[in-house]
mmCIF file of C-alpha atoms (C1' of nucleotides) in Angstrom:
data_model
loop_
_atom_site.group_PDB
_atom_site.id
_atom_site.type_symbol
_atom_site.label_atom_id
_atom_site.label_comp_id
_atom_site.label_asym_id
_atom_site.label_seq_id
_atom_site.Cartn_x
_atom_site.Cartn_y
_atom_site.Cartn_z
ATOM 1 C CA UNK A 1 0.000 0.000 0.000
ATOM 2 C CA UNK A 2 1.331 3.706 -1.306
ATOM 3 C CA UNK A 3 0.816 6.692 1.098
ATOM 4 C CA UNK A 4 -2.137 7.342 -0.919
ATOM 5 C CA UNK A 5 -4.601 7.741 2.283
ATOM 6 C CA UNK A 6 -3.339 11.205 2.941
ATOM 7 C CA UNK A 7 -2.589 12.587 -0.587
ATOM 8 C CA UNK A 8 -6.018 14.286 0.052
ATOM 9 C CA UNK A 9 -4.826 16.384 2.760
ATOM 10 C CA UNK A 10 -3.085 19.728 2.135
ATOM 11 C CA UNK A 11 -0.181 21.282 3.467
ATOM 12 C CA UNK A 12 -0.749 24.660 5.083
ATOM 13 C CA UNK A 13 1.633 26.037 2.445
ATOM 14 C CA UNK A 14 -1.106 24.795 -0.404
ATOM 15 C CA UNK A 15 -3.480 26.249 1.725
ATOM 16 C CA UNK A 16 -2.130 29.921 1.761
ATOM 17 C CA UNK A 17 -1.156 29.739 -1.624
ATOM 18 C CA UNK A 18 -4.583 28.903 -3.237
ATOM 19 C CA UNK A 19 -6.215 31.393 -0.374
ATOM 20 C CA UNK A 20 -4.068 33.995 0.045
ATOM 21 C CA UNK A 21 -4.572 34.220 3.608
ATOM 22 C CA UNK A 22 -1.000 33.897 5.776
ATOM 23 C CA UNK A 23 -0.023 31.105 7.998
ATOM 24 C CA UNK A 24 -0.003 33.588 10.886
ATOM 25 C CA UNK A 25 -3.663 34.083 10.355
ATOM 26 C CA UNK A 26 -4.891 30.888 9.929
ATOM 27 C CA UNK A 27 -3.007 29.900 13.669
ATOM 28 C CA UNK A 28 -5.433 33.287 14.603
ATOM 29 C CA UNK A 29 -8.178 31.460 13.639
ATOM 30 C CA UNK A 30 -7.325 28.095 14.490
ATOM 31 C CA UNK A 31 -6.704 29.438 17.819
ATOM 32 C CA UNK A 32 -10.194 30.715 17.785
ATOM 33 C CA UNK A 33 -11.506 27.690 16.741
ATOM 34 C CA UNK A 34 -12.527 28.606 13.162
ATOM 35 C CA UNK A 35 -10.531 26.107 11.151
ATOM 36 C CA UNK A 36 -9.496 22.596 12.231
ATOM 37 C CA UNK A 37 -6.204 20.563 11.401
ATOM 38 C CA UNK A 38 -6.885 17.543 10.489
ATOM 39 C CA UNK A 39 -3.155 15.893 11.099
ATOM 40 C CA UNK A 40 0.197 16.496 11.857
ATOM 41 C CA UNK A 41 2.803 15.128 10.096
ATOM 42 C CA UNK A 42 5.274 15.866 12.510
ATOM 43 C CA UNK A 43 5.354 19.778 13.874
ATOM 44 C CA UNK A 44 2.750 20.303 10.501
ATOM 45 C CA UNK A 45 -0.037 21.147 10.021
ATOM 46 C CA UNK A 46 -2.571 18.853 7.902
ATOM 47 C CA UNK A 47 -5.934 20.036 6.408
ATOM 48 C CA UNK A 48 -8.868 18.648 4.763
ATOM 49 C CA UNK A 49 -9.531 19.949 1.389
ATOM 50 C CA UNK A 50 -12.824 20.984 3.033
ATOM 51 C CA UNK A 51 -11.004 24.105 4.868
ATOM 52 C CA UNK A 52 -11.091 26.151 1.683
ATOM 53 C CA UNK A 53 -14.278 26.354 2.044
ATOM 54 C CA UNK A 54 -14.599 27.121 5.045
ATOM 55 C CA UNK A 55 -11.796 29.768 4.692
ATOM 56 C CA UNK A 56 -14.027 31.119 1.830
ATOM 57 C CA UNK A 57 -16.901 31.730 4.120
ATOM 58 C CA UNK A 58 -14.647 33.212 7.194
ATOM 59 C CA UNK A 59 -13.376 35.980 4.348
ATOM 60 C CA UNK A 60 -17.420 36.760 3.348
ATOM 61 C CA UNK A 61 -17.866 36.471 7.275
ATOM 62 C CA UNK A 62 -15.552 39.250 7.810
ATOM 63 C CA UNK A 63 -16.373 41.350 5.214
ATOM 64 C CA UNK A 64 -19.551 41.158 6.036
ATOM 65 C CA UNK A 65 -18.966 42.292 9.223
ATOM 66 C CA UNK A 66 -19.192 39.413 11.737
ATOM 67 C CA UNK A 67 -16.433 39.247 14.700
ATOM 68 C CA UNK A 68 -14.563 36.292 14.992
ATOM 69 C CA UNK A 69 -16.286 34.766 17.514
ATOM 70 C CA UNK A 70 -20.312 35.459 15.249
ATOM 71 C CA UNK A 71 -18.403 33.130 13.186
ATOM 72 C CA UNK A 72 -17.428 31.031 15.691
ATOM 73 C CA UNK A 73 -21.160 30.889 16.167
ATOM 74 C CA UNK A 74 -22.192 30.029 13.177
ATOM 75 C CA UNK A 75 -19.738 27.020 13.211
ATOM 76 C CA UNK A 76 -21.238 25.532 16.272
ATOM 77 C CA UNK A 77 -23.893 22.715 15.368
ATOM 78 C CA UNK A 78 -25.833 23.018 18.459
ATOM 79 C CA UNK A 79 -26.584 26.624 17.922
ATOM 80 C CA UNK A 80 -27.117 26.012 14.291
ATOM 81 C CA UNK A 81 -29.700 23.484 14.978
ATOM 82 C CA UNK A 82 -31.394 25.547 18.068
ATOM 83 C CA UNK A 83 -34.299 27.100 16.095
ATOM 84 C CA UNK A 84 -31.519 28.751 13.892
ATOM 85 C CA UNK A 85 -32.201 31.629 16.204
ATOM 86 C CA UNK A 86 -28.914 33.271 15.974
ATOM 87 C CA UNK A 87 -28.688 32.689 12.055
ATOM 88 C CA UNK A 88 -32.101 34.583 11.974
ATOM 89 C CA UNK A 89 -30.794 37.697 13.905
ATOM 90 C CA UNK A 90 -27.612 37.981 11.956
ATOM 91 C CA UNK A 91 -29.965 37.789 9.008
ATOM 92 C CA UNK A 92 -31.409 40.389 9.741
ATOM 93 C CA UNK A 93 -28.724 42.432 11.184
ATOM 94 C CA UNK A 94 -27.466 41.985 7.747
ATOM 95 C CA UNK A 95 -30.457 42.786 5.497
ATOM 96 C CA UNK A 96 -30.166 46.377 7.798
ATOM 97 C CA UNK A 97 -26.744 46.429 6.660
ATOM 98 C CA UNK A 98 -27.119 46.143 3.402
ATOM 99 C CA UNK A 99 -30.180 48.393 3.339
ATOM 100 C CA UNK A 100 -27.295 51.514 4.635
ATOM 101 C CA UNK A 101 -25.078 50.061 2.772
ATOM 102 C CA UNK A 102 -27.914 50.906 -0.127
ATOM 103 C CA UNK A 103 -28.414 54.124 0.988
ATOM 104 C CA UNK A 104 -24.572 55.138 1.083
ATOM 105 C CA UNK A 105 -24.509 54.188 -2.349
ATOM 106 C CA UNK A 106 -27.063 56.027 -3.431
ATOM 107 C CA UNK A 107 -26.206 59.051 -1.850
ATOM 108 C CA UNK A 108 -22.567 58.964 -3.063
ATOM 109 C CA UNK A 109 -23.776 58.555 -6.223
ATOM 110 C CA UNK A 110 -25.949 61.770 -5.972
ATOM 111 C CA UNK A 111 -23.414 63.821 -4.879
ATOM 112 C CA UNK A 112 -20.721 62.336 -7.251
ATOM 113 C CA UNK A 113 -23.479 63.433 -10.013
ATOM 114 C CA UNK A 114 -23.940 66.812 -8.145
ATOM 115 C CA UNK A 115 -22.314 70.001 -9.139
ATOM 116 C CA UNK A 116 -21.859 70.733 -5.772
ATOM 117 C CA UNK A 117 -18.608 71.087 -4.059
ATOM 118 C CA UNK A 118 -19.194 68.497 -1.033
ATOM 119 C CA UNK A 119 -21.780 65.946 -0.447
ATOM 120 C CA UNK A 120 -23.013 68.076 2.140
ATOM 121 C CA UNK A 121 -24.255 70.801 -0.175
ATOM 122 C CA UNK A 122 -25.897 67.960 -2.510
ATOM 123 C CA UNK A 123 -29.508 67.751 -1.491
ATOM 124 C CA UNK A 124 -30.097 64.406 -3.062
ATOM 125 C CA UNK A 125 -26.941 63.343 -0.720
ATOM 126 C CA UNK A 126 -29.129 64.551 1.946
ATOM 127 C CA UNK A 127 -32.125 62.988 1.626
ATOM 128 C CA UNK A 128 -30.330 59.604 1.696
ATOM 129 C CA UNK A 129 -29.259 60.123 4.934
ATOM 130 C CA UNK A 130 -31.371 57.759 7.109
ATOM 131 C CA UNK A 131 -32.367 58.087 10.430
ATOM 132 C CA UNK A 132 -29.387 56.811 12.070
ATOM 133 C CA UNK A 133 -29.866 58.583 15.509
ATOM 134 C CA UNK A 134 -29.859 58.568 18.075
ATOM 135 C CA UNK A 135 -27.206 55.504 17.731
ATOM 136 C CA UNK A 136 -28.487 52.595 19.065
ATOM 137 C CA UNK B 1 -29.863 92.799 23.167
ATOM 138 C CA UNK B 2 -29.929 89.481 24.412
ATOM 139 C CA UNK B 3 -27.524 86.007 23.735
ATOM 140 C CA UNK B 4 -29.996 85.202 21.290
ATOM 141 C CA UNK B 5 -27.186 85.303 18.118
ATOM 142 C CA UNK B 6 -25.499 82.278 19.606
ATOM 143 C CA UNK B 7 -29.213 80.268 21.114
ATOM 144 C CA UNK B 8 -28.739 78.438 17.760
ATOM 145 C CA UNK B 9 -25.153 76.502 18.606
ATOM 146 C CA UNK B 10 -25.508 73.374 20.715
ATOM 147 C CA UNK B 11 -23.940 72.227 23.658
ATOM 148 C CA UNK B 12 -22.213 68.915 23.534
ATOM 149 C CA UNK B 13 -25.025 67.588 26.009
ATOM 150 C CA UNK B 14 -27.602 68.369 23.893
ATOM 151 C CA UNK B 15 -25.697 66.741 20.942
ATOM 152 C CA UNK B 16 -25.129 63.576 22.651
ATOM 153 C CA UNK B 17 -28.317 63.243 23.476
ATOM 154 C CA UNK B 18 -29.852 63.695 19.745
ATOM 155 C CA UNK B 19 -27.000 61.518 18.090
ATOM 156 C CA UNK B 20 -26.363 58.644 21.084
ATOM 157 C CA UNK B 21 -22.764 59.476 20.527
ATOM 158 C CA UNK B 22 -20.511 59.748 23.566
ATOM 159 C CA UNK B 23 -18.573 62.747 24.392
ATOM 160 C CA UNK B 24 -15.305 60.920 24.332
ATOM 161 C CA UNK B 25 -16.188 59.625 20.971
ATOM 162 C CA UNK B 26 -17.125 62.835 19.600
ATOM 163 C CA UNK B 27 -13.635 63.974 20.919
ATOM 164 C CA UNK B 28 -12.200 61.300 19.132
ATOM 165 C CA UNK B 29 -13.677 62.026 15.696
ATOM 166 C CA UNK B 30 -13.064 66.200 16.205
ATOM 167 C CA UNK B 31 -9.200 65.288 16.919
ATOM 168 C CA UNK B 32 -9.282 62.939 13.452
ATOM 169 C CA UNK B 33 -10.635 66.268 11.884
ATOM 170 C CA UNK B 34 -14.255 64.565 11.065
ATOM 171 C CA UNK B 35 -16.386 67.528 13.426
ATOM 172 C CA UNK B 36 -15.385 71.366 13.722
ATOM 173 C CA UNK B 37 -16.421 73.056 16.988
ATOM 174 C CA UNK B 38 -17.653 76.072 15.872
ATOM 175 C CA UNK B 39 -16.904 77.904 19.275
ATOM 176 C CA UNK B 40 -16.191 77.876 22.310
ATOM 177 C CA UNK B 41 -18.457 79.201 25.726
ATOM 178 C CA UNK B 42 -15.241 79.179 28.082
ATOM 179 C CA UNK B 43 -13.868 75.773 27.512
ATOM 180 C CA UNK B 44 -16.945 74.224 26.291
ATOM 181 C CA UNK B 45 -17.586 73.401 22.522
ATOM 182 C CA UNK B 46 -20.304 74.384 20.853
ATOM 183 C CA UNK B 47 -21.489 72.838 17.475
ATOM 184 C CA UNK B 48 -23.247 74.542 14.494
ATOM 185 C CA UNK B 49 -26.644 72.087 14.209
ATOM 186 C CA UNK B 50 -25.447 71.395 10.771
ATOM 187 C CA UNK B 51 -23.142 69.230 13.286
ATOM 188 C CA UNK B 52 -26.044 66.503 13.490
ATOM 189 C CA UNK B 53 -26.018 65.831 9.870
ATOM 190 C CA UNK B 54 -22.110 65.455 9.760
ATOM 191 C CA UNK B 55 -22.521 62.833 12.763
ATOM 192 C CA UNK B 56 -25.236 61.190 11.195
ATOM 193 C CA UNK B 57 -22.500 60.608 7.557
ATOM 194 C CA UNK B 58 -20.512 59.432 9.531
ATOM 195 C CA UNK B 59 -22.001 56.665 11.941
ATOM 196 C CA UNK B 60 -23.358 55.539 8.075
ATOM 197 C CA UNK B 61 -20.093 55.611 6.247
ATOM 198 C CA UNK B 62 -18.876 54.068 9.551
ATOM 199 C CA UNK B 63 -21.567 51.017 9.295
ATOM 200 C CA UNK B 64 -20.675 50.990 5.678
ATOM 201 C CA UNK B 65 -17.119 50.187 6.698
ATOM 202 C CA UNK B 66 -15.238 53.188 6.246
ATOM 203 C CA UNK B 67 -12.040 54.051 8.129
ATOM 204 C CA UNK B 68 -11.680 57.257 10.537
ATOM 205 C CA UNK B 69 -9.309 58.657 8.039
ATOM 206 C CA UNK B 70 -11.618 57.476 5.117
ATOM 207 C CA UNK B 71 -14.323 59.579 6.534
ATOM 208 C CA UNK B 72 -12.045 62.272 6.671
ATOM 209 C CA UNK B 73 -10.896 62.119 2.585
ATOM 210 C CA UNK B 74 -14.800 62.420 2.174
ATOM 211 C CA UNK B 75 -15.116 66.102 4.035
ATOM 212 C CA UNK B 76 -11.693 67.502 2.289
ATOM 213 C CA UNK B 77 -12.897 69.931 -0.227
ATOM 214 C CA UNK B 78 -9.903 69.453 -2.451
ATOM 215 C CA UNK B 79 -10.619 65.517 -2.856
ATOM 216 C CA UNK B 80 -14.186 65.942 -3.850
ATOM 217 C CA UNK B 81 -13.692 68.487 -6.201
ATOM 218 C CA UNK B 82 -10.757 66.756 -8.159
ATOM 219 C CA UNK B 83 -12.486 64.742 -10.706
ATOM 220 C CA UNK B 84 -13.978 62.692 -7.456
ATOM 221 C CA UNK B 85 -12.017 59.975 -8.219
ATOM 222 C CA UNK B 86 -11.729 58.615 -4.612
ATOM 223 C CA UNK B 87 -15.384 59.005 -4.076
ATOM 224 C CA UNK B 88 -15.994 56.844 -7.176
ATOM 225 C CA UNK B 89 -12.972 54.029 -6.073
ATOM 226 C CA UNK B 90 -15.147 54.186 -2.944
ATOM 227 C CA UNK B 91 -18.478 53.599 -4.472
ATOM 228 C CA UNK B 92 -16.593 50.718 -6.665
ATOM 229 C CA UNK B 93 -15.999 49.140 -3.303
ATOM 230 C CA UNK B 94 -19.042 50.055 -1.736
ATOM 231 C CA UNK B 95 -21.202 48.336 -4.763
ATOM 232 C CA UNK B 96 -18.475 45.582 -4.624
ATOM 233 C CA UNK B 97 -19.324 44.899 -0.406
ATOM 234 C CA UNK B 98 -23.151 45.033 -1.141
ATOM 235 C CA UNK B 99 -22.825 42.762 -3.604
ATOM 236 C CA UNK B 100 -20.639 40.314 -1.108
ATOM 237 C CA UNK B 101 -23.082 40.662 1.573
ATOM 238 C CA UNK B 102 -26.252 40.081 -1.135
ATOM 239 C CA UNK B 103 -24.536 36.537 -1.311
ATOM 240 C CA UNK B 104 -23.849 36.188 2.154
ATOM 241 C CA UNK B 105 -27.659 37.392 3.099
ATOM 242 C CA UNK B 106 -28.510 34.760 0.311
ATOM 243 C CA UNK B 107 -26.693 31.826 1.718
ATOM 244 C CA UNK B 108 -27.921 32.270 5.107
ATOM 245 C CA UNK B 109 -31.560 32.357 3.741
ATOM 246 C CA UNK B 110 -30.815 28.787 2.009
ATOM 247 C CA UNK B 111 -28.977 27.857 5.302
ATOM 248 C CA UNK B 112 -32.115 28.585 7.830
ATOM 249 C CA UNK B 113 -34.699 27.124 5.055
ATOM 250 C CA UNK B 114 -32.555 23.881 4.706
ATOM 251 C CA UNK B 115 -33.299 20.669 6.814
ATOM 252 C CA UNK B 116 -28.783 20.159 6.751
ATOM 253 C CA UNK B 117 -27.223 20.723 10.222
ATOM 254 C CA UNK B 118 -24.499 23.186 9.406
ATOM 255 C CA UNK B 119 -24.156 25.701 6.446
ATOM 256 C CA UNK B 120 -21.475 23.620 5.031
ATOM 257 C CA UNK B 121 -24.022 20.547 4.664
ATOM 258 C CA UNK B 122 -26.648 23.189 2.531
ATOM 259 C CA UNK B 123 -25.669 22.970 -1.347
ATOM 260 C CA UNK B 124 -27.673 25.951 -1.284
ATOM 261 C CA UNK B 125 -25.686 27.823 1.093
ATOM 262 C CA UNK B 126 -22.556 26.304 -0.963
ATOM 263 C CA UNK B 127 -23.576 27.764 -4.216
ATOM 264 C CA UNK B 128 -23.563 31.024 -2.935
ATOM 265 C CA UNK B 129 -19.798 31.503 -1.937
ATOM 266 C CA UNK B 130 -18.245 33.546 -4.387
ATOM 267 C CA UNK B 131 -14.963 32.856 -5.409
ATOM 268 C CA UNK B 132 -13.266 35.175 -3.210
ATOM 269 C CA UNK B 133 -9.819 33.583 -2.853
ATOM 270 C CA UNK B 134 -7.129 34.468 -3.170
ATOM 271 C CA UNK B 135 -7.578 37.045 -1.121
ATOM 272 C CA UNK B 136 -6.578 40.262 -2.800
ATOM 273 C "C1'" DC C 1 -21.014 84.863 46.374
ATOM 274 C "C1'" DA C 2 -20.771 79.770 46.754
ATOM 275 C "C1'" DA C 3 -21.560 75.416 45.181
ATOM 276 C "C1'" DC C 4 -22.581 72.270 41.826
ATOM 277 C "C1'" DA C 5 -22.865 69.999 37.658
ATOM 278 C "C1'" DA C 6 -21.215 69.991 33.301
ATOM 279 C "C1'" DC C 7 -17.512 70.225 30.859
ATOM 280 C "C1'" DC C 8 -12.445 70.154 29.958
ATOM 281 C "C1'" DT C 9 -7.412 67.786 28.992
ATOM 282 C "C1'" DC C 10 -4.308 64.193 28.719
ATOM 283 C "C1'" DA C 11 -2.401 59.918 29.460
ATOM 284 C "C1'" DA C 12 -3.148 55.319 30.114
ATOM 285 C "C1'" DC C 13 -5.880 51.513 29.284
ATOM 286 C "C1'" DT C 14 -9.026 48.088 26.634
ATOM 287 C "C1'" DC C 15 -10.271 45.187 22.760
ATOM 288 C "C1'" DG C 16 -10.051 42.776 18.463
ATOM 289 C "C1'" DT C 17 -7.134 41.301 14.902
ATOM 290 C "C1'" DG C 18 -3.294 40.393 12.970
ATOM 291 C "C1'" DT C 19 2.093 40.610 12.175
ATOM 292 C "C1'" DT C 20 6.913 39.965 13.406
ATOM 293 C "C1'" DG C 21 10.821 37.757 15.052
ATOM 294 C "C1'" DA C 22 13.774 34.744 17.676
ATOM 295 C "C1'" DG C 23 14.823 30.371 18.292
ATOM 296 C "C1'" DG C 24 13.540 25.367 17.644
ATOM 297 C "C1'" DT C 25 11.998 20.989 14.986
ATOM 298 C "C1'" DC C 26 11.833 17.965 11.332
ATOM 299 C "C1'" DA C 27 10.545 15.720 6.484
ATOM 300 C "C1'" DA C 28 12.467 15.050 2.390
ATOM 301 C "C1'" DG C 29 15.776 15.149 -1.246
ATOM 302 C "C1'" DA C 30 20.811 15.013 -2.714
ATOM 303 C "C1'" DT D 1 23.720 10.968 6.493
ATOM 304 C "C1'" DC D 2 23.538 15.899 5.987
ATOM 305 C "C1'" DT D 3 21.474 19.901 4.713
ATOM 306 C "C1'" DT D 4 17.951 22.818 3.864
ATOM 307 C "C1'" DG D 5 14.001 25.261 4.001
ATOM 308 C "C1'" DA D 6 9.371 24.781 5.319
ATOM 309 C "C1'" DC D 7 7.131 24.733 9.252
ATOM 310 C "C1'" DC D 8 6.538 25.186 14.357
ATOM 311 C "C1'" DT D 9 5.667 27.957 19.166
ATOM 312 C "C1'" DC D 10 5.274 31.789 21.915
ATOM 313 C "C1'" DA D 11 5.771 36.341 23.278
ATOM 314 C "C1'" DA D 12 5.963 40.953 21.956
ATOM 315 C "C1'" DC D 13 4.496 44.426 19.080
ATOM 316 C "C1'" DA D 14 1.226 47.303 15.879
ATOM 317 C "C1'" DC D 15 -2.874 49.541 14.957
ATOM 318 C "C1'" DG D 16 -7.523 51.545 14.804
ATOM 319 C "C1'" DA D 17 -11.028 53.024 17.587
ATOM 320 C "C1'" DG D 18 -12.764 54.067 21.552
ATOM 321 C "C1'" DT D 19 -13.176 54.305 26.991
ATOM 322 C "C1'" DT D 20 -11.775 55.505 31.561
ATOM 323 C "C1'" DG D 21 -10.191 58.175 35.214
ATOM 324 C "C1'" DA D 22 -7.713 61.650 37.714
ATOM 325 C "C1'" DG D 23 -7.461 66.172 38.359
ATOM 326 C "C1'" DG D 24 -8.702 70.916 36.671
ATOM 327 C "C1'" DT D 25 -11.935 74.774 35.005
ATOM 328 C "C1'" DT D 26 -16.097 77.415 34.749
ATOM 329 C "C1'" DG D 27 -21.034 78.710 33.504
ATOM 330 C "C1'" DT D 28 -25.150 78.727 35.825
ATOM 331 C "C1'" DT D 29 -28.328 78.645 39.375
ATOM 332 C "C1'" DG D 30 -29.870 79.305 44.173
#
DNA sequence: CAACAACCTCAACTCGTGTTGAGGTCAAGA
DNA sequence: TCTTGACCTCAACACGAGTTGAGGTTGTTG
């Protein structure tokens, strides 16, 4: 038998090369539970192909705007499974987010399209601004 | 003749309690050159009201994931006027991170409607990842 | 006037995320 | 076997953004 049982794993070099995220990052996360190793051979580290993935969805994640630990959250089975409760409330903390975002967009674009000299004297900047406050 | 010609400035009291913002944040965001303080009654600052509508740009631009110093570039006359080409590289990203959180918002949905037990189980929630790696 | 409450400054601290660097281990190829 | 370079650990540092607290000032009200 060849050593064909772990030519499925990747190297943490194969890793950061087809992710672009550093080795000193992924430890962050591993640390923080995010990303599992799935061997060592030796000192290294040993992943399923299945961490790209995963990778991919910490980089949305963060962009999005989750903390590492949200996305520990939404990692953990049992809270997954719990009436999808916190799924629901990031949802929706999202949809709000993207709704600003939305509104940012269009009122850049107003005052981009504005003869004004700063958004501030572009009206249809203005009347994009949402009712933010009092900050909650 | 009365103080009426300065009963239209605020105090800082009054403008934390409209925006939510704490003084020491407010502080924060003057120093970074994001608020003026139009004057002064002995050492305490008092804002023009048009003060409200530059605190309410910038908890948005904030939520939209703007830097401090971001923020700032928006408000400098000089950048604005000049062909507005870092206001448009802004909206380029802005359009770019709605998009990104569009697909995240849409992989959750799929998530919470599917029967799997993690996102990573949902083909649904799969088909949504963009390809965002390498990270750029 | 006297006292208080609101405000001030400035430095030090917190928090989250990640990076850097020194020094060590080890798998694999020549 | 020897070498090499990829990888390891762990602590210290960096950075953005804000908070806290000690100690000082002062406008306003009784």
């Amino acid at each position: 038998m060849t050593s064909t049982d772990s030519t499925d794993l990747l190297d943490i070099g194969e890793v950061i090369e087809a992710s672009g995220v550093k080795a000193s990052t992924l430890h962050v996360w591993e640390k923080a539970g995010l990303i599992d190793v799935a061997q060592r051979n030796g000192l290294r580290r040993q992943y399923e192909p299945e961490v790209m993935t995963r990778i991919a969805v910490i980089v949305v994640a963060k962009r999005a705007g989750f903390s590492l630990d949200e996305i520990g959250d939404l990692f953990t089975p049992g809270i997954f499974d719990e009436g999808k409760t916190l799924l629901t409330s990031k949802l929706d903390e999202l949809r709000q987010r993207r709704d600003e975002l939305d509104a940012a967009i269009n009122g850049l674009e107003h005052a981009i399209a504005c003869p004004a000299s700063s958004p501030f004297a572009c009206e249809g900047f203005q009347s994009t601004l949402p009712d933010v406050l009092p900050v909650t």
